[in-house]
Every structure is written in structure tokens, then in C-alpha cells.
Coordinates of C-alpha atoms and ligand atoms in Angstrom, one line a residue:
M1 CA -7.3 24.8 4.9
R2 CA -4.2 22.2 5.0
N3 CA -5.7 18.6 4.4
K4 CA -5.2 15.9 7.7
V5 CA -3.5 13.0 7.5
T6 CA -3.4 10.7 10.1
V7 CA -1.0 7.5 10.4
V8 CA -1.4 5.0 12.6
G9 CA 1.3 3.1 13.6
A10 CA 4.4 5.7 13.9
G11 CA 6.9 2.6 13.6
N12 CA 9.3 2.3 10.4
V13 CA 6.4 2.8 7.8
G14 CA 4.6 5.2 9.1
A15 CA 7.0 7.7 11.0
T16 CA 9.1 7.6 7.6
L17 CA 5.4 8.1 5.8
G18 CA 4.6 11.2 8.4
Q19 CA 8.6 12.6 6.9
R20 CA 7.2 12.0 3.5
V21 CA 4.1 13.9 4.0
A22 CA 5.6 16.9 5.6
E23 CA 8.0 17.5 2.9
R24 CA 5.3 17.5 0.5
D25 CA 3.8 20.7 2.0
Y26 CA -0.3 20.4 1.7
A27 CA -0.9 18.5 4.6
D28 CA -0.6 18.0 8.0
V29 CA 0.1 15.3 10.0
V30 CA -1.1 13.5 13.3
L31 CA 1.4 9.9 13.9
V32 CA -0.1 7.7 16.6
D33 CA 1.2 4.8 18.4
V34 CA 0.2 2.8 21.1
I35 CA 4.2 3.5 22.3
P36 CA 4.2 5.8 25.0
D37 CA 5.6 9.5 24.4
M38 CA 7.2 8.1 21.4
P39 CA 5.2 9.2 18.0
M40 CA 5.2 12.8 20.3
G41 CA 9.3 12.4 19.7
K42 CA 9.6 11.7 16.0
A43 CA 6.5 14.5 15.0
L44 CA 8.7 17.1 16.8
D45 CA 11.4 16.1 15.2
I46 CA 10.1 16.1 11.7
L47 CA 8.4 19.9 12.7
E48 CA 11.7 21.1 13.4
A49 CA 12.6 19.7 10.1
G50 CA 10.6 21.9 8.5
P51 CA 12.6 25.3 8.7
V52 CA 15.2 24.2 6.9
L53 CA 13.9 22.4 4.5
G54 CA 10.6 24.9 4.3
Y55 CA 7.8 23.9 4.7
D56 CA 5.0 24.8 7.1
S57 CA 3.2 21.7 7.4
L58 CA 1.9 20.9 11.3
V59 CA 3.1 17.7 12.4
I60 CA 1.7 16.3 15.9
G61 CA 2.0 13.0 17.2
A62 CA -0.6 10.8 19.7
N63 CA -1.0 7.5 22.0
G64 CA -5.1 8.4 21.2
Y65 CA -7.2 9.3 18.6
D66 CA -8.6 13.2 19.6
E67 CA -6.1 14.9 17.7
T68 CA -7.4 12.4 14.4
A69 CA -10.7 14.4 14.4
G70 CA -11.7 15.3 11.1
S71 CA -9.0 13.8 8.6
D72 CA -8.9 13.4 5.3
I73 CA -7.1 10.2 4.9
V74 CA -6.0 7.8 8.0
V75 CA -3.2 5.2 7.0
I76 CA -3.0 2.6 8.5
T77 CA 0.9 0.8 9.2
S78 CA -0.4 -0.2 12.9
G79 CA 0.8 -4.1 13.3
I80 CA 3.1 -6.8 13.9
A81 CA 6.0 -6.4 10.9
R82 CA 7.4 -9.7 9.3
K83 CA 11.0 -11.3 10.9
P84 CA 13.1 -13.6 8.4
G85 CA 11.0 -16.8 7.7
M86 CA 7.9 -15.3 7.9
S87 CA 5.2 -14.9 5.6
R88 CA 2.6 -11.7 5.3
D89 CA -0.2 -14.2 6.1
D90 CA 1.7 -15.4 9.7
L91 CA 1.1 -11.8 11.1
I92 CA -2.8 -12.2 10.8
R93 CA -3.9 -13.3 14.0
T94 CA -2.2 -10.4 15.7
N95 CA -2.9 -7.4 13.2
Q96 CA -6.3 -8.4 12.8
G97 CA -7.1 -7.7 16.5
I98 CA -5.2 -4.2 16.3
V99 CA -6.6 -3.6 12.4
T100 CA -10.1 -3.9 14.0
Q101 CA -9.5 -1.8 17.1
V102 CA -7.8 1.2 14.9
T103 CA -10.7 1.1 12.7
Q104 CA -13.1 1.9 15.1
E105 CA -11.2 4.7 17.0
I106 CA -11.0 6.0 13.1
V107 CA -14.2 5.8 12.7
K108 CA -15.7 7.4 15.3
R109 CA -13.4 10.6 14.9
S110 CA -13.2 10.6 11.0
P111 CA -16.4 9.5 9.7
N112 CA -15.5 10.9 5.8
A113 CA -11.9 9.7 6.0
M114 CA -10.5 7.7 3.2
L115 CA -8.5 4.6 4.6
I116 CA -5.2 3.4 2.9
C117 CA -4.2 -0.3 4.7
V118 CA -0.5 -1.0 4.4
T119 CA -0.7 -3.3 7.5
N120 CA -0.5 -6.8 6.3
P121 CA -1.3 -9.3 5.5
L122 CA -2.5 -6.6 2.7
D123 CA -5.5 -8.0 1.0
A124 CA -7.0 -9.0 4.3
M125 CA -6.3 -6.1 6.6
A126 CA -8.2 -3.8 4.0
Q127 CA -11.3 -6.2 3.9
L128 CA -11.4 -6.4 7.5
A129 CA -10.8 -2.6 8.0
Y130 CA -13.9 -2.1 5.0
S131 CA -15.9 -4.4 6.7
V132 CA -15.3 -2.8 10.4
S133 CA -15.7 0.7 8.8
G134 CA -18.8 0.4 6.8
F135 CA -17.5 3.1 4.6
P136 CA -18.7 2.9 0.8
K137 CA -15.8 0.3 -0.9
Q138 CA -14.2 3.8 -3.2
R139 CA -13.2 5.0 0.5
V140 CA -11.1 1.7 1.9
M141 CA -8.0 0.8 -0.1
G142 CA -5.0 -0.9 0.3
M143 CA -1.4 -0.2 -0.6
A144 CA 0.7 -2.8 -2.8
G145 CA 0.4 -2.9 -6.4
V146 CA 2.2 0.6 -5.9
L147 CA 5.1 -0.9 -4.1
D148 CA 5.1 -4.0 -5.9
T149 CA 5.2 -2.7 -9.5
A150 CA 7.7 -0.4 -7.8
R151 CA 9.8 -3.5 -7.4
F152 CA 9.0 -4.9 -10.9
R153 CA 10.2 -1.4 -12.6
T154 CA 13.6 -1.3 -10.6
F155 CA 14.8 -4.8 -11.9
I156 CA 13.9 -4.1 -15.3
A157 CA 15.4 -0.5 -15.3
Q158 CA 18.6 -2.2 -14.0
E159 CA 18.6 -5.2 -16.4
L160 CA 18.1 -2.9 -19.6
G161 CA 20.0 -0.1 -18.1
V162 CA 17.3 2.8 -18.6
S163 CA 15.3 5.2 -16.8
V164 CA 13.4 3.7 -13.6
R165 CA 11.1 6.6 -15.6
D166 CA 10.7 4.9 -18.8
V167 CA 9.7 1.4 -17.1
Q168 CA 5.8 0.9 -17.3
A169 CA 4.6 -2.1 -15.3
F170 CA 1.3 -3.7 -13.3
V171 CA 1.3 -5.8 -10.9
L172 CA -1.7 -7.7 -9.6
G173 CA -3.5 -9.9 -7.4
G174 CA -3.1 -10.5 -3.8
H175 CA 0.5 -9.1 -1.7
G176 CA 1.7 -11.8 -1.5
D177 CA 3.8 -14.9 -3.3
T178 CA 1.3 -15.6 -5.8
M179 CA 1.0 -11.8 -7.0
V180 CA 0.7 -11.6 -10.6
P181 CA 3.7 -9.3 -12.8
L182 CA 2.0 -9.3 -16.0
A183 CA 4.9 -8.9 -17.9
R184 CA 3.1 -8.8 -21.3
L185 CA 1.7 -5.7 -20.8
S186 CA 4.5 -3.9 -19.4
T187 CA 6.6 -1.2 -22.0
V188 CA 9.9 0.3 -21.7
A189 CA 9.2 3.5 -23.5
G190 CA 6.1 1.9 -25.4
V191 CA 7.8 -1.3 -26.6
P192 CA 6.6 -4.8 -24.5
L193 CA 8.8 -6.1 -22.3
P194 CA 9.5 -9.9 -24.1
K195 CA 10.7 -8.0 -27.1
L196 CA 13.4 -6.6 -25.1
I197 CA 14.2 -9.1 -22.5
A198 CA 14.7 -13.4 -23.2
E199 CA 11.7 -14.8 -21.3
E200 CA 14.3 -17.5 -18.8
R201 CA 15.6 -13.8 -17.7
L202 CA 12.3 -11.8 -17.7
A203 CA 11.3 -15.4 -15.3
Q204 CA 13.7 -14.3 -13.3
I205 CA 13.1 -11.1 -12.8
V206 CA 9.0 -11.5 -12.2
Q207 CA 10.4 -14.0 -9.4
R208 CA 12.6 -11.9 -7.5
T209 CA 10.0 -9.3 -7.9
R210 CA 7.4 -11.7 -6.0
D211 CA 10.2 -12.0 -3.2
G212 CA 10.9 -8.3 -3.4
G213 CA 9.9 -7.9 0.5
A214 CA 11.7 -11.2 1.6
E215 CA 14.4 -10.4 0.2
I216 CA 14.8 -7.1 2.5
V217 CA 13.0 -8.8 5.5
N218 CA 16.5 -11.2 5.3
L219 CA 18.9 -8.6 4.8
L220 CA 17.5 -6.7 7.9
K221 CA 17.2 -9.0 10.2
Q222 CA 14.9 -7.4 11.6
G223 CA 12.1 -5.3 10.8
S224 CA 10.5 -5.0 7.1
A225 CA 10.8 -2.6 4.1
Y226 CA 9.6 1.0 4.8
Y227 CA 11.5 3.4 2.3
A228 CA 9.7 2.2 -1.1
P229 CA 6.0 1.5 1.5
S230 CA 5.9 4.6 2.5
A231 CA 6.8 6.0 -0.7
S232 CA 4.6 4.5 -2.4
V233 CA 2.0 5.3 0.1
L234 CA 2.9 9.3 -0.5
Q235 CA 2.0 8.3 -4.4
M236 CA -1.6 7.4 -3.5
I237 CA -1.9 9.8 -1.1
D238 CA -0.8 12.5 -4.0
S239 CA -3.5 11.2 -6.0
I240 CA -5.9 11.7 -3.9
L241 CA -5.7 14.9 -2.2
L242 CA -4.2 16.4 -5.6
D243 CA -7.2 15.2 -7.3
K244 CA -4.5 13.5 -10.0
K245 CA -6.6 10.6 -11.3
M246 CA -4.2 8.4 -11.3
I247 CA -3.8 5.2 -12.8
M248 CA -2.0 2.3 -10.2
P249 CA -2.7 -0.8 -8.8
C250 CA -4.1 -0.6 -5.6
A251 CA -6.2 -3.4 -3.4
T252 CA -9.5 -3.1 -4.1
Y253 CA -12.9 -4.7 -3.3
L254 CA -14.0 -5.9 -6.1
E255 CA -17.6 -7.2 -7.6
G256 CA -17.8 -8.8 -10.2
E257 CA -14.6 -7.3 -12.0
Y258 CA -11.5 -9.5 -13.4
G259 CA -14.3 -12.6 -12.4
I260 CA -14.2 -11.5 -8.6
S261 CA -16.5 -10.6 -6.4
G262 CA -16.5 -9.4 -2.7
L263 CA -13.0 -9.3 -2.6
F264 CA -10.2 -7.5 -2.1
V265 CA -7.5 -8.0 -4.4
G266 CA -5.0 -5.9 -6.5
V267 CA -5.8 -4.4 -10.0
P268 CA -5.6 -1.1 -11.3
V269 CA -7.4 1.6 -10.2
K270 CA -8.0 5.4 -11.0
L271 CA -7.7 7.3 -7.6
G272 CA -9.0 11.1 -7.3
S273 CA -10.0 13.3 -4.5
K274 CA -13.4 10.5 -4.4
G275 CA -11.1 7.6 -3.7
V276 CA -11.0 4.7 -6.1
E277 CA -13.3 6.2 -8.7
E278 CA -13.0 3.4 -11.3
V279 CA -11.4 0.1 -11.5
I280 CA -9.6 -0.8 -15.3
Q281 CA -10.3 -3.7 -16.4
L282 CA -7.5 -5.2 -18.4
E283 CA -7.9 -7.7 -21.2
L284 CA -6.3 -10.7 -19.6
S285 CA -4.9 -14.0 -20.9
E286 CA -6.2 -17.4 -20.0
D287 CA -3.2 -18.0 -17.9
E288 CA -3.0 -14.3 -16.7
R289 CA -6.7 -14.6 -15.3
A290 CA -5.9 -17.9 -14.1
Q291 CA -2.9 -16.7 -12.1
L292 CA -5.2 -13.8 -10.9
Q293 CA -7.8 -16.2 -9.5
K294 CA -5.4 -18.3 -7.7
S295 CA -4.2 -15.0 -5.9
A296 CA -7.6 -14.6 -5.1
D297 CA -8.0 -17.8 -3.8
S298 CA -5.0 -17.2 -0.9
V299 CA -6.8 -13.8 0.0
R300 CA -9.6 -15.6 0.4
E301 CA -8.8 -18.5 2.3
L302 CA -7.5 -15.7 5.1
I303 CA -10.7 -13.6 4.8
G304 CA -11.5 -17.4 6.3
V305 CA -9.8 -17.5 9.0
M306 CA -10.5 -13.9 10.6
G307 CA -14.1 -15.0 9.7
I308 CA -15.1 -11.7 8.5
Ligands
APR1 N1 -1.9 1.3 18.1 C1 -0.9 2.1 17.1 N2 0.0 1.8 16.9 C2 0.7 0.5 17.3 C3 -0.4 -0.7 17.7 C4 -2.2 0.2 17.8 N3 -3.1 -0.7 19.0 N4 -0.1 -2.0 17.8 C5 1.1 -1.7 17.9 N5 1.3 -0.5 16.9 C6 2.5 0.0 16.6 C7 4.1 0.0 17.0 O1 3.9 0.2 18.6 C8 4.7 0.2 16.2 O2 5.3 1.7 16.6 O3 2.4 0.1 15.1 C9 4.2 0.1 14.5 C10 4.8 -0.9 13.6 O4 5.9 -0.4 12.9 P1 6.7 -1.4 13.4 O5 7.5 -2.7 13.8 O6 8.1 -0.3 13.0 O7 6.4 -1.7 11.7 P2 6.6 -1.1 10.1 O8 7.6 -1.7 9.7 O9 6.3 0.1 10.2 O10 5.4 -1.9 9.1 C11 3.9 -1.9 9.6 O11 3.5 -2.3 7.8 O12 4.3 -3.3 5.8 C12 3.5 -3.5 6.8 O13 4.3 -6.1 7.5 C13 3.9 -4.7 7.3 O14 2.3 -5.0 8.9 C14 3.5 -4.4 8.9 C15 3.0 -2.6 8.7

């Protein structure tokens, strides 16, 4: 039997993800949205690309949740996206209500699912979904680190004129201005980044990575990034459903790792068929640890705003 992936929110990120999952041809896809008929239209359109591209994934759209029953993975992208000048944190009040309601509906029908949160502010929304669902921590996670790392790798590869495949990098922390791109532990074909790029230039690349989402929001004028975000979620889904056990940075619930407790923050984890199977503990310098702590503090502040 094929796996079942539900994507709640059939907007830019959700519909693009639906397309990407369908094209993988190992899972059926359900797209859910509150806009009448829209998810059905997008689902049918994706389904009708199957004969051309050669996939048999079943893709359906829905305005309710009955069709989502028995999902293996549920990705939550529903919510409002950023407009120019807005931070991810400005979205919190509206998106808190949406993510709460969506999680309740999902849990009723897919009690064994993995939840992947994409809605911003990411770490806070992942924590909200964890709290509302009552799921074990292994089955609730947020997508941010893969995207932030992809941006970092893109800029490094461009700077050095090498393949993105040769660039290994990690970005830790919350998905916001305080994220921590780890230049010291990033490598190109095994060579540490600080040996390849001068400190000042590296600092500019790190800053561009931190501002990567805003750079796209400003160019698009309406809406926020969705091609790279949906690709990043797809990689997480691949690792879980194919039990690849890839190590990638994801927002996960920490209980003492990295000196942080009771909070969702982005750190490297092993993703497999049981979800977050392990938190990988990197040895951080004093400065990196302090930056991660600062990032965790800003996530904690948002949790306080939500009152959970
Ligand atoms: N239930 C289901 N869908 C909902 C609900 C709800 N309660 N509320 C809103 N939606 C839908 C909207 O109708 C819309 O189609 O969520 C969709 C969001 O899509 P977009 O506005 O295109 O936003 P997108 O770019 O996909 O971003 C979604 O991901 O990256 C984050 O910050 C971003 O929080 C945002 C989320």
C-alpha cells in the first residue's frame, strides 16, 4: 500500500509540495484548504500531470478532514505568509488560531501520523502543534533548518564556483533573525569553510543567509518563498517514508540537549521511519553556544506570547 501524505494549506508552499510528493511516486497526496473548491482544483491539475510524467500517485483535494484519515505524514502550511516589512513573528496571533484548529482536526483522524510544521513563526508553531496534539516528541517537527542550510549552501557554492553537492553546512537555532549558520563546521569537499573564504566575506554570506527569507519576500512583493521551502520539506518526507536516516537540521523538542530544555529549536537530527530518531550533539564553541542560547530565548519569548 502506498503511503499517504496530507498537506494542510494548499497555497504556494502546500501546493508546490503536493506536486513534488506526487512526482516522487511513493505516496498518495491529500491537499486541504479552507478556500472552497481550490484544493480540489489544484489536486486534479497535479493528478492530470501523472500520465505525462509517469506517476501513479493519487492526489485529492478537500475542504474538510475526512479524506485525511490514516495519513502517515501531515504537513501544516496553513496560515498567513509574510508581507514586505513583516517579520515571521508578526504572524503569530493569526497563525496560532489556525494551527491549533488544524492540529485538532488532524489528530482525530490520523492518530499515528508524523506532523511537520511549516507555518511561521516556525519553532513556535511546531511547539504549538506538539502541545495541542499530545503526540510524542519524535513525531512532531518543524521544517526550517533544511531551508536555511540550503540557502547557506547556495551562497557558498556561488562564492567558490563549486557544485552545491560538495558543500556541507549546518544552520542551527530558531528560524528567524537569530539563526546560527555554523561556518566553522561547514565544509567544501571536506575543507573547512573558514580556510576557503575570508572572514569578512564569510560574515556577509552568513548575514545573507539570515536574511534569505526577507530577500525573497522583498522581491516577490506579495507572499513568501515556496520553491526551496517545499523542496526542503520533501527531503524530510523522503528520509522518513524511505527510512533513509538522513541527518539534517530540524526544529525538534529539546530536553537538555545543547543545554536547552522544554523548547523547539533547530538542531541536527536523524530522521527515519520513527520520526526524529536521534538528536545529534555537535561540539559548539562558547560563542556558538551563546548564539544558540540567544536564538532559543527568542523562541521562548514567542511561546510566552502564545501562553502555552
Ligand atoms: N485551514 C486550512 N487552510 C488554511 C486555513 C485553515 N484554517 N487558514 C488558511 N489556510 C490556507 C489559505 O487559504 C492559503 O491557501 O493556507 C494557505 C496558505 O498559503 P499561502 O498564503 O500561499 O502561504 P504560503 O506561501 O504557502 O506559506 C504558508 O508557510 O513559509 C510559511 O510563512 C509562511 O506561514 C506561512 C506558511
